[in-house]
Short mmCIF file of C-alpha atoms in Angstrom, two decimals:
data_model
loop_
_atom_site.label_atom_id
_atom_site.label_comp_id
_atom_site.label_asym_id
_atom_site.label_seq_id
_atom_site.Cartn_x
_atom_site.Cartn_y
_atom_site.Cartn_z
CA UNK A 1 97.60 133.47 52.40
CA UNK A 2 96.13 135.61 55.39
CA UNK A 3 99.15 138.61 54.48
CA UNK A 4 96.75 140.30 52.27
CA UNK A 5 94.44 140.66 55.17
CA UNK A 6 97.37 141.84 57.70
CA UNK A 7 98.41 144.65 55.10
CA UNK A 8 94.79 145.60 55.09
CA UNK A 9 94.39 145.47 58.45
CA UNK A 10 97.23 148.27 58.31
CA UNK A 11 94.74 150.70 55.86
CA UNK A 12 92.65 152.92 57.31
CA UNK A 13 90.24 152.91 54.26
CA UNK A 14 89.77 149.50 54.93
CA UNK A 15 86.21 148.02 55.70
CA UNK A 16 85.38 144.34 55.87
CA UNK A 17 82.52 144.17 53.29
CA UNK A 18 79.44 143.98 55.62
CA UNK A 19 76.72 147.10 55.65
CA UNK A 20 75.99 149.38 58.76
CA UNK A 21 72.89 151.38 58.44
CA UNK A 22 72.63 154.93 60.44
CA UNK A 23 71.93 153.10 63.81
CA UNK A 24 75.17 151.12 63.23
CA UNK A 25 73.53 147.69 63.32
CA UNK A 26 74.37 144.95 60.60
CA UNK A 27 72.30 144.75 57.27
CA UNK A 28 72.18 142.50 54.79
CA UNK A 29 75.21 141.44 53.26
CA UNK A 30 75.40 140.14 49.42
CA UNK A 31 77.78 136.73 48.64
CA UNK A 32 79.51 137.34 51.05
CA UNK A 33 77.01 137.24 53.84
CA UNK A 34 77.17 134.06 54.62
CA UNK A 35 80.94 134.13 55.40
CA UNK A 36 80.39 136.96 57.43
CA UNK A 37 77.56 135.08 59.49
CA UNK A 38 80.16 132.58 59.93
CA UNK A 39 82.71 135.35 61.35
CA UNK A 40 80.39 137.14 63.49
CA UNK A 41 78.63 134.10 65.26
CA UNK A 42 82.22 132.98 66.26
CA UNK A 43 84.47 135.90 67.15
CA UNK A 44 82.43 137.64 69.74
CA UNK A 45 81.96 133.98 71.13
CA UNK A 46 86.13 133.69 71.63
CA UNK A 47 86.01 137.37 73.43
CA UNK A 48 83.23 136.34 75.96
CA UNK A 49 85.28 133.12 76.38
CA UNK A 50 88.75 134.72 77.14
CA UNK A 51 88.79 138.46 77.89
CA UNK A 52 85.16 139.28 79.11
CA UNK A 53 85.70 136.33 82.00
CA UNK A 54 88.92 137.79 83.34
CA UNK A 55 87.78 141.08 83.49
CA UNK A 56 84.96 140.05 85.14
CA UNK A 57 87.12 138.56 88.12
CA UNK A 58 89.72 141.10 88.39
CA UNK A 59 86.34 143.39 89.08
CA UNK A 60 84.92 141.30 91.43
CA UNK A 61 88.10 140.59 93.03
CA UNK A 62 88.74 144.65 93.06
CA UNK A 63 85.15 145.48 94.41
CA UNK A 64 85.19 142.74 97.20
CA UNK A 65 87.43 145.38 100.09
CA UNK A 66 84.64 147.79 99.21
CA UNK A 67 81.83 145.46 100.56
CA UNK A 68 84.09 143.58 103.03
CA UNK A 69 84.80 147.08 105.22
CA UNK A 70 81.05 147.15 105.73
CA UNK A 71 81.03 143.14 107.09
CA UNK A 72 84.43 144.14 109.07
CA UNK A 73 82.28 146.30 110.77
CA UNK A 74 78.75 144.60 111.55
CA UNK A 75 81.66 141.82 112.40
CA UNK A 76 83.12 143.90 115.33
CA UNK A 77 86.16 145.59 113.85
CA UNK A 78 84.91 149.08 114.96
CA UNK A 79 84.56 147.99 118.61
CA UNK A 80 87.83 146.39 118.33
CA UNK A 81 89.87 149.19 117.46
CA UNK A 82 87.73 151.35 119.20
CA UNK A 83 86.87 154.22 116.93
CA UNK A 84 83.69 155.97 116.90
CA UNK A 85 81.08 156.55 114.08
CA UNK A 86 82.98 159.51 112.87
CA UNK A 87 86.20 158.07 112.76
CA UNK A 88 84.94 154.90 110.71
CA UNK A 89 83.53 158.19 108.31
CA UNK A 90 87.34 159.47 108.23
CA UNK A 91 88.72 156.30 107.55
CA UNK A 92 86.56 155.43 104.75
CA UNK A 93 86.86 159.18 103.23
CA UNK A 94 90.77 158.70 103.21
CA UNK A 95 90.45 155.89 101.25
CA UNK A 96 88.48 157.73 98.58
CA UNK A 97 90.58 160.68 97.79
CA UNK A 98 93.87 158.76 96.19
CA UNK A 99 91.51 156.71 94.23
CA UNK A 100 89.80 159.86 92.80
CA UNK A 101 93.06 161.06 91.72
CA UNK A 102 94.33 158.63 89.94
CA UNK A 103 91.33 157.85 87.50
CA UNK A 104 92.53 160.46 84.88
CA UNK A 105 96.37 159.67 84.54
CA UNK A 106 95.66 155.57 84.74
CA UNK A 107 92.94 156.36 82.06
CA UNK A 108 94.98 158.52 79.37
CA UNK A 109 98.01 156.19 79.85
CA UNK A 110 95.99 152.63 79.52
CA UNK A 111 96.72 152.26 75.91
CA UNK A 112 100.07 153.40 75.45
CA UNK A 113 101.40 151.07 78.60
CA UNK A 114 98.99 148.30 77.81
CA UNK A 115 95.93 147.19 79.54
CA UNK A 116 97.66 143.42 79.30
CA UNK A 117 100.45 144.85 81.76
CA UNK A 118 98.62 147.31 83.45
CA UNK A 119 95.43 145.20 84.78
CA UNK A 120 97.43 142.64 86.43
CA UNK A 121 99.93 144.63 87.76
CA UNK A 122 97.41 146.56 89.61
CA UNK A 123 95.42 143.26 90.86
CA UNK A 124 98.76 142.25 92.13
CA UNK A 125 100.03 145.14 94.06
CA UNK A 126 96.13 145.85 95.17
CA UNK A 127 96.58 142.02 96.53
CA UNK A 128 99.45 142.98 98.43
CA UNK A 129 98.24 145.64 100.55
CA UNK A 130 94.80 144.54 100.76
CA UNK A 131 96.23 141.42 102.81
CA UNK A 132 98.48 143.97 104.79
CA UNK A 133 95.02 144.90 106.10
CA UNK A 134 95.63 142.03 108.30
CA UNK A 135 98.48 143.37 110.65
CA UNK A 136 95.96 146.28 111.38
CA UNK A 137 95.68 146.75 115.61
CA UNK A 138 94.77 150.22 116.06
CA UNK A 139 93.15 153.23 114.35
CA UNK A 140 96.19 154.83 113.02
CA UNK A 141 97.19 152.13 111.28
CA UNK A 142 93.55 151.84 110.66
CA UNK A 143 94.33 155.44 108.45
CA UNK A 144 97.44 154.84 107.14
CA UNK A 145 96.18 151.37 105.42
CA UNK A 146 93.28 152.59 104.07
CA UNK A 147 95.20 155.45 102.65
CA UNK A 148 97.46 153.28 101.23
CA UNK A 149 94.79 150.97 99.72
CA UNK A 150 93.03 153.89 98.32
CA UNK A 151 96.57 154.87 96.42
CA UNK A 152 96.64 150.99 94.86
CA UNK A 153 92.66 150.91 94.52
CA UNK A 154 92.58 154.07 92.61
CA UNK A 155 95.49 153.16 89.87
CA UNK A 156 93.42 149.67 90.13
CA UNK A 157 89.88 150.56 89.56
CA UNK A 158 90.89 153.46 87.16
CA UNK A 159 91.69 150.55 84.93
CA UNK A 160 89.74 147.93 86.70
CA UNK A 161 86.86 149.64 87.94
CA UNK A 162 84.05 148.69 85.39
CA UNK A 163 84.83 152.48 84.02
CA UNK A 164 88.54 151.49 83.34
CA UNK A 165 87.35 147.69 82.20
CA UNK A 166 84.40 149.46 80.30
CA UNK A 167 87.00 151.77 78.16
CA UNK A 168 89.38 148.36 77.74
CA UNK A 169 86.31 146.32 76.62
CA UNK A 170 85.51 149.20 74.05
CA UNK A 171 88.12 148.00 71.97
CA UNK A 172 86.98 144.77 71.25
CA UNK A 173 83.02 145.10 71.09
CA UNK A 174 81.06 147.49 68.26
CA UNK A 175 78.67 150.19 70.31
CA UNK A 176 75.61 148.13 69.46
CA UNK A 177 77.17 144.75 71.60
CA UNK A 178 78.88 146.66 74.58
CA UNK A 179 76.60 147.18 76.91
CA UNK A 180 75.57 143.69 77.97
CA UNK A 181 79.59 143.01 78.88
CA UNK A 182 80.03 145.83 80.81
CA UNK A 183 76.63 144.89 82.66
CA UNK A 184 78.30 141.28 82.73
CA UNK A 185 81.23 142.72 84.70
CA UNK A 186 79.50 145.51 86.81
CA UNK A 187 77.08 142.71 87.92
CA UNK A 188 79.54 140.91 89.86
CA UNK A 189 79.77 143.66 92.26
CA UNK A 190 76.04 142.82 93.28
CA UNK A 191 77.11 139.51 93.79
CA UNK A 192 80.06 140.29 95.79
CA UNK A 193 77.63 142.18 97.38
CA UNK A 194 75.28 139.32 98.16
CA UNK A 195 78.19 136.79 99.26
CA UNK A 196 81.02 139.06 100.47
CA UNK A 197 79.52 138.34 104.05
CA UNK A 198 79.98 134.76 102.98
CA UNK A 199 82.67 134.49 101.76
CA UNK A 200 84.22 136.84 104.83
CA UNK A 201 82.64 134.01 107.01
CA UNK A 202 84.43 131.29 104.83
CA UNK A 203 87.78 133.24 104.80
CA UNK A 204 87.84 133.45 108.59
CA UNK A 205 87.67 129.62 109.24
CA UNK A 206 90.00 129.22 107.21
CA UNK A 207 92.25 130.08 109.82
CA UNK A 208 95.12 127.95 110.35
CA UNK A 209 94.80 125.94 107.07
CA UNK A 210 98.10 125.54 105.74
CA UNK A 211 99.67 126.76 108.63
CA UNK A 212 98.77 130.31 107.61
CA UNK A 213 95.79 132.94 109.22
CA UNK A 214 92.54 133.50 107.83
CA UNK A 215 93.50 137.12 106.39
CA UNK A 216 96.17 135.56 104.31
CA UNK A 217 94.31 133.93 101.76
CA UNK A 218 93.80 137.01 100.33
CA UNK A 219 97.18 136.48 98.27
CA UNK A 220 94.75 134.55 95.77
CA UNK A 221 94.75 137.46 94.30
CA UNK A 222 98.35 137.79 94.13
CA UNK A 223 98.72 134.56 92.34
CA UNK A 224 95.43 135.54 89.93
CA UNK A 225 97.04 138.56 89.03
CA UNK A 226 100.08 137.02 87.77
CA UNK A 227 97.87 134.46 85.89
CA UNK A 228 96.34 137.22 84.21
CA UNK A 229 99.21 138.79 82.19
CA UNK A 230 99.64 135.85 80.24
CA UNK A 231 95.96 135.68 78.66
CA UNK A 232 94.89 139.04 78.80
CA UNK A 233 95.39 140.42 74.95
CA UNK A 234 96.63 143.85 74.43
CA UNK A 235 93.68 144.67 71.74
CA UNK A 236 91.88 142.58 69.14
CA UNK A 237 95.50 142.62 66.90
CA UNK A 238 97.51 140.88 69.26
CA UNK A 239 94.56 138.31 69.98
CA UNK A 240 96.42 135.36 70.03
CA UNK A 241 92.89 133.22 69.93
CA UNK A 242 92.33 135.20 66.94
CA UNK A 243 92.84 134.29 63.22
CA UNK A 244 94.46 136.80 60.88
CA UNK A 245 91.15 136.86 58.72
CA UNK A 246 89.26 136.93 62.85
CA UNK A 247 91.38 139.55 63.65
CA UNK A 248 90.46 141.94 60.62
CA UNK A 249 86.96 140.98 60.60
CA UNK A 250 86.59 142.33 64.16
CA UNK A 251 88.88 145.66 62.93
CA UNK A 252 86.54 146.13 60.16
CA UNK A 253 83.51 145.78 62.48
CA UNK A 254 85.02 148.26 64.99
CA UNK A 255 85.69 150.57 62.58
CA UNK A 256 81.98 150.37 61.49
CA UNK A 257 80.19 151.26 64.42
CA UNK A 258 82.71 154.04 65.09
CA UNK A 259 83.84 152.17 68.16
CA UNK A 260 87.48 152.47 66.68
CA UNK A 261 89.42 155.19 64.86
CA UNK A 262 89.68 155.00 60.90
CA UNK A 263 93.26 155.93 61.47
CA UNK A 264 95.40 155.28 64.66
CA UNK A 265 96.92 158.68 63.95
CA UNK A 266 93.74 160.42 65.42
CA UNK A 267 94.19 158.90 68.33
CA UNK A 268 97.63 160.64 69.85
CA UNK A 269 97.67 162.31 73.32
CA UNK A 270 96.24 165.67 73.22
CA UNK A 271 95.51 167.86 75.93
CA UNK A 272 93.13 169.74 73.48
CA UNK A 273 90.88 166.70 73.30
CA UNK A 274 90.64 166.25 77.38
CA UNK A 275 89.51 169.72 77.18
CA UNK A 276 86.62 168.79 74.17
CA UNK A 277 85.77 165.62 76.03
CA UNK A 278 85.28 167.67 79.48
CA UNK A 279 83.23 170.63 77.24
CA UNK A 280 81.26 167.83 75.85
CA UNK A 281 77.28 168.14 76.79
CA UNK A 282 76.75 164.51 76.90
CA UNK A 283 79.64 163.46 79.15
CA UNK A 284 78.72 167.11 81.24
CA UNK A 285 75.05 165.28 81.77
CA UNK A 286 76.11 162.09 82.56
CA UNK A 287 78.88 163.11 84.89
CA UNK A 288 75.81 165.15 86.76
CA UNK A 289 74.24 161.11 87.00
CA UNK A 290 77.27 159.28 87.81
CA UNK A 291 77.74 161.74 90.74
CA UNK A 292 74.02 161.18 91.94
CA UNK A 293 73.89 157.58 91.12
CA UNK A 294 77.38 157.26 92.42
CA UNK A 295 76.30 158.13 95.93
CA UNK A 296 73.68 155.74 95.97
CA UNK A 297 75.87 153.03 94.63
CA UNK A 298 79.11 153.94 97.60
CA UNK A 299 76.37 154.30 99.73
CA UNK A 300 74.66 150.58 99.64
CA UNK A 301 78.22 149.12 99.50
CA UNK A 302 79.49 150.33 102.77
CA UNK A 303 76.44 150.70 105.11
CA UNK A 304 74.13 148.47 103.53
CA UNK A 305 75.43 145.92 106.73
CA UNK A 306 74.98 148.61 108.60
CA UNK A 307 71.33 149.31 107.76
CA UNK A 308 70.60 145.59 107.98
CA UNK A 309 71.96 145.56 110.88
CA UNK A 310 70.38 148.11 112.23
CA UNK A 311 66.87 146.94 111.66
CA UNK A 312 67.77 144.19 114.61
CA UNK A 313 69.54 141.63 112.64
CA UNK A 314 72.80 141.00 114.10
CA UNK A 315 76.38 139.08 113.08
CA UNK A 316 75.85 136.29 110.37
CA UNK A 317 72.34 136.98 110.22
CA UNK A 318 72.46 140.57 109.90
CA UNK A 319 75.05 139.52 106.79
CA UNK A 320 72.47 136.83 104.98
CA UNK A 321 69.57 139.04 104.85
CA UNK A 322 71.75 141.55 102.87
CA UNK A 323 71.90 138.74 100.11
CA UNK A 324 68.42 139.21 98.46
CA UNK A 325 68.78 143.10 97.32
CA UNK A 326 71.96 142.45 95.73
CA UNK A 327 70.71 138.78 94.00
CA UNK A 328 67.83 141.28 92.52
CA UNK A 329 69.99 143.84 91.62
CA UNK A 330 72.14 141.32 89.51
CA UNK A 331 69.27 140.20 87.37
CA UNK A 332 67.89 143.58 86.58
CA UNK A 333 70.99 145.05 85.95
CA UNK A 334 71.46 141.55 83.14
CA UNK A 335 68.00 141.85 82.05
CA UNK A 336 68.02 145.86 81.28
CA UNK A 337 71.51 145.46 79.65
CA UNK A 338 70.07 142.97 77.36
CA UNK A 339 67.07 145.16 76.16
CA UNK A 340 69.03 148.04 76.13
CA UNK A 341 72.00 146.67 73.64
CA UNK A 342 68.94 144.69 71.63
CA UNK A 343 66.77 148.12 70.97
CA UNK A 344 69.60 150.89 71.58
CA UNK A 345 68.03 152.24 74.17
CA UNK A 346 70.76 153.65 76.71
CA UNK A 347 68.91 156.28 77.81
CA UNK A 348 65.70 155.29 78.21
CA UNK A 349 67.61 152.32 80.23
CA UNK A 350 68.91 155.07 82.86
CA UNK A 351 65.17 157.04 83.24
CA UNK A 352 63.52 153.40 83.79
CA UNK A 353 65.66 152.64 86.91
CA UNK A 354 66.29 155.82 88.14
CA UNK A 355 62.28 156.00 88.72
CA UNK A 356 62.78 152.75 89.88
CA UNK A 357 65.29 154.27 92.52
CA UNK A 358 62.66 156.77 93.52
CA UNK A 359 60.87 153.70 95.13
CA UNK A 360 62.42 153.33 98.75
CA UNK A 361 62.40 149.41 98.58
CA UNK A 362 63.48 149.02 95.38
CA UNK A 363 66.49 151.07 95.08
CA UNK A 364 68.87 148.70 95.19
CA UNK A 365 67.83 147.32 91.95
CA UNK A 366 67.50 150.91 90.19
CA UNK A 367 71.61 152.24 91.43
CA UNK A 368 72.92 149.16 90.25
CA UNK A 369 71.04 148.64 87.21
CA UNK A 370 71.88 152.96 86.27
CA UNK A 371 75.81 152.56 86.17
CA UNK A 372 76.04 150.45 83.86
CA UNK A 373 74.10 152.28 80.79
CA UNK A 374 75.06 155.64 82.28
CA UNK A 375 79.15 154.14 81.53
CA UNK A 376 78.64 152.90 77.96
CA UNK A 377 76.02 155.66 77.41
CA UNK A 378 79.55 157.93 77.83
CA UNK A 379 81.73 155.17 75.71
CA UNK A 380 79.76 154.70 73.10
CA UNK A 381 78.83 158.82 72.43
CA UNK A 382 82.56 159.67 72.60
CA UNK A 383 85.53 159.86 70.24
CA UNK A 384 88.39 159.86 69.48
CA UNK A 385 89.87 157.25 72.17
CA UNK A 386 91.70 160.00 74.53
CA UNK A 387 88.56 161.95 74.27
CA UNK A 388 86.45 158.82 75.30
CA UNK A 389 89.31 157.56 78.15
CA UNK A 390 89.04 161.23 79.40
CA UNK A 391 85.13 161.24 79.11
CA UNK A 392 84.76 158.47 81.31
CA UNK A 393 87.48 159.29 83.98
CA UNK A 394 85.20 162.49 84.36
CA UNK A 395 82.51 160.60 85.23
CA UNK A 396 83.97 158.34 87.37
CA UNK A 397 85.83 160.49 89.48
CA UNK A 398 81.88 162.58 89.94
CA UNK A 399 80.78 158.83 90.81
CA UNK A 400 83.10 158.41 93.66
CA UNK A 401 83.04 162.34 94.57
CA UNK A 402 79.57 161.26 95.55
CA UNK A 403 81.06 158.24 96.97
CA UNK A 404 82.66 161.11 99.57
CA UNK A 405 79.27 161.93 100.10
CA UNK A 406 77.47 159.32 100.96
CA UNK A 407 80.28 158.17 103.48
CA UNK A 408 79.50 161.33 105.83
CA UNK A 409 75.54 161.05 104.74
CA UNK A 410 75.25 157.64 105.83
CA UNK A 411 78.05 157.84 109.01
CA UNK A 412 77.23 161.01 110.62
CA UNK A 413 74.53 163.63 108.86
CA UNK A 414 72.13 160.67 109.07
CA UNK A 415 72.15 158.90 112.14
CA UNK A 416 70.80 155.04 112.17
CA UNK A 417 68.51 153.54 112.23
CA UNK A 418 66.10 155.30 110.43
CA UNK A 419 68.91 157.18 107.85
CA UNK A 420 65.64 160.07 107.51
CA UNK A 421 67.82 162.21 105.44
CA UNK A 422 69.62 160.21 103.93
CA UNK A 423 66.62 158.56 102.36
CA UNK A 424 65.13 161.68 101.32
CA UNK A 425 68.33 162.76 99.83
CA UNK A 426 68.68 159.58 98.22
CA UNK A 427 64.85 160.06 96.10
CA UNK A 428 65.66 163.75 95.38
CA UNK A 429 69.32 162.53 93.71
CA UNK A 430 67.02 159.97 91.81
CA UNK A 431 64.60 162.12 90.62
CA UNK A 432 67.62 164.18 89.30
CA UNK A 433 68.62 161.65 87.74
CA UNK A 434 65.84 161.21 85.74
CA UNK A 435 65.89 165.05 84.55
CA UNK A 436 69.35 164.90 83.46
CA UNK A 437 69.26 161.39 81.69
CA UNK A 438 65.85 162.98 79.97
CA UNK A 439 68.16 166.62 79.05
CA UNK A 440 70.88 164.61 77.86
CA UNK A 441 68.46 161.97 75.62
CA UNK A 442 66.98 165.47 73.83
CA UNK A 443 70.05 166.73 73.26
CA UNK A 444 71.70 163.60 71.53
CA UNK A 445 68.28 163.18 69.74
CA UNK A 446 68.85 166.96 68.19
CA UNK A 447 72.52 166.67 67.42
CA UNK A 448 71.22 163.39 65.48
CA UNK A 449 68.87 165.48 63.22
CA UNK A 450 70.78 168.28 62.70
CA UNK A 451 73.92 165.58 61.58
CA UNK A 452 71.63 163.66 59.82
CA UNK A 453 70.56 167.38 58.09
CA UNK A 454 74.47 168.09 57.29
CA UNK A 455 74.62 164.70 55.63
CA UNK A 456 72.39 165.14 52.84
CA UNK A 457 74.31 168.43 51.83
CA UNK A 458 77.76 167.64 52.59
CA UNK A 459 80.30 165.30 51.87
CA UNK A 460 82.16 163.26 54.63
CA UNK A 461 86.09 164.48 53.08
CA UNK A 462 84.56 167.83 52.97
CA UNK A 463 84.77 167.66 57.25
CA UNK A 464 87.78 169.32 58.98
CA UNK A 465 89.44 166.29 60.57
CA UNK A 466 89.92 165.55 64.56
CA UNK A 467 85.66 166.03 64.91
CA UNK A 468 85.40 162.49 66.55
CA UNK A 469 82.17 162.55 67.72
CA UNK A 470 81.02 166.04 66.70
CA UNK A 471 81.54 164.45 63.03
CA UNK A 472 78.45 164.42 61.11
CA UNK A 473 79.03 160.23 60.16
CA UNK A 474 79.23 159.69 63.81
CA UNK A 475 76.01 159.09 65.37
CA UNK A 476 74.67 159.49 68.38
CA UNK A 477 73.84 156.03 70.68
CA UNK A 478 70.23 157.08 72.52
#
């Protein structure tokens, strides 16, 4: 019986019979609406229940070395291996520069290999050296482990950073419903944030349990990765928690709200559409943010011990009063992403906090609540898929470019405790980052008119094919 819909599923004319208006959220249906009530109130419900809660632990799992370097440190690994302030920079730079590289390559090849391969394979082999971390006694092999790491990290977070995760939820969530998942995700960083001290604390007494030292429990991960590849689906047609009718509801849906292709043939590799995604104005923009907001975010994750520390907390203490920040930052960032996927508002999301980063004590809530609508700001305004994969490796490798920065800002050109320039550098980046969020909101707002214009005098077969998101029928998120 469900055949018909499997051959249709196949068409690229296809379209599940449910109404988009120009702001690509559902209208009213006609019989069939109450079916399609049915459909919708159940399949976004099975995606939140089995792919949105894995990717949010392989991020939280993937984020947790970022945060636990800083707690290594207020902990007394520095003094240990005796390195000053500037090799503790060099080490963290190091790890930084394989990760940047391998955001663009991990990106363009996620689809072909599979993200249901690819993920956990990464989880696993970042497991691995993450626990070799361990067996670490001086400050060469301080460098050569962090190196390392960064290599693993950077094929990991380019497809499980919440840019890699955001392009791999993409496919299963319509533009108007994306944003609150990838906030869902990105969120747990602030919470490994808040409890990576913790759970560092918790890790160490588990020394000897099992007969094994604290550091190796870290091969949870291991075990989690391999977990992974048997219930993470390759995309919404090899759902296995999906129905056949499910599966080409969700197509239809996709297809819609211009999240997916019309035709799977649009979407080969094409060097010619990294170079469209990289001349794009909107992902040019947003890069501009990532890279501001970017340092901010690096920043906080690394020194914010530091910083704590350095206003006279010390050890466990120094690592509970860094809770609150990051406990804030979790429900703005959830509260924003809410609003924002309820009234559309992406961009008027990123202004709001990034004035809210211009307030010194409140910045922590502002970079954390910025990355994710500055992400699926880039996701949803870009098409075809190699053009959006290559749109948001360009911002995330500006993100952790000012990741770079903000290791030497915070761990030598700004000495402690006071961080003077750093803080001043930190509310200049912000207030850029409202003037570019506010360019890039006028510009999407005049492409949007002048398509709207070019609809009312042109027909959609009329249009060369390959525009993706230049097409006139493709409209703008704001």
């Amino acid at each position: 019986m469900m055949g018909g819909f499997e051959t249709k599923l196949r068409d690229p004319s296809f379209s599940f019979p449910i109404h988009m208006d120009a702001l690509n959220k559902p209208g009213r249906g006609d019989a069939s609406e109450q079916h399609s009530a049915t459909l919708e109130a159940v399949v976004w419900k099975k995606f939140d229940s089995w792919v949105l809660p894995m990717c949010t632990v392989i991020y939280l799992l993937s984020f947790f070395d970022i945060n636990n370097i800083g707690n290594a440190r207020v902990a007394g690994m520095q003094t240990a291996l005796k390195i000053s302030n500037y090799q503790y920079t060099v080490a963290l730079t190091l790890t930084l520069i394989p990760y940047i590289a391998m955001e663009l390559p991990s990106n363009l090849i996620l689809k072909r290999v599979g993200p249901d391969r690819l993920l956990p394979a990464m989880v696993t082999l970042w497991g691995i050296i993450a626990a070799m971390q361990g067996l670490v006694t001086d400050y060469t092999g301080l460098l050569l482990c962090r190196f390392f790491l960064g290599f693993a990290q950077g094929r990991l977070k380019s497809v499980a950073s919440f840019q890699g995760l955001a392009l791999y939820l993409s496919s299963f969530y319509p533009r108007e419903r994306l944003q609150i998942r990838i906030t869902a995700f990105f969120a747990s960083a602030s919470l490994t944030g808040a409890f990576s001290g913790l759970l560092a604390a918790a890790i160490t007494k588990m020394d000897g349990i099992g007969g094994k030292p604290g550091w190796a429990w870290i091969f949870i991960l291991v075990s989690f990765g391999i977990l992974s590849f048997s219930v993470l689906p390759r995309s919404p047609e090899t759902a296995r928690f999906l129905s056949s009718e499910e599966r080409c509801y969700v197509i239809s849906k996709l297809k819609s709200s211009k999240a997916m292709s019309d035709d799977d043939r649009k979407d080969v590799f094409s060097w010619m559409e990294v170079w469209r995604a990289f001349c794009s104005p909107q992902v040019l923009l947003l890069s501009i943010v990532a890279f501001l907001n970017g340092t901010q975010l690096v920043g906080l994750a690394f020194f914010e011990p530091t910083i704590v520390a350095g206003l006279g907390y010390a050890g466990r203490q120094a690592q509970l009063m860094s809770v609150p920040p990051f406990v804030l930052a979790f429900l703005a960032s959830m509260i924003s992403a809410f609003i924002s996927d309820r009234y559309g508002c992406r961009g008027l999301t990123v202004i709001f906090f990034s004035f809210w980063c211009i307030i010194g004590f409140s910045m922590f809530y502002g970079a954390y609540a910025v990355a994710p609508a500055v992400i699926t700001w880039i996701v949803n305004n870009s098409a075809p898929h190699i053009r959006q994969a290559s749109g948001i490796a360009f911002g995330f490798i500006t993100s952790c470019s000012g990741g770079i920065l903000a290791t030497w800002l915070l761990g030598s050109l700004s000495p402690g405790p006071n961080y003077t320039a750093a803080t001043i550098t930190f509310i200049i980046m912000s207030i850029g980052m409202v003037v570019f969020s506010s360019l890039n909101l006028l510009y999407l707002l005049r492409e949007n008119r002048a398509k709207a214009e070019t609809r009312l005098s042109a027909a959609k077969h009329d249009e060369p094919e390959h525009l993706g998101d230049r097409s006139a029928w493709f409209v703008y998120t704001l």
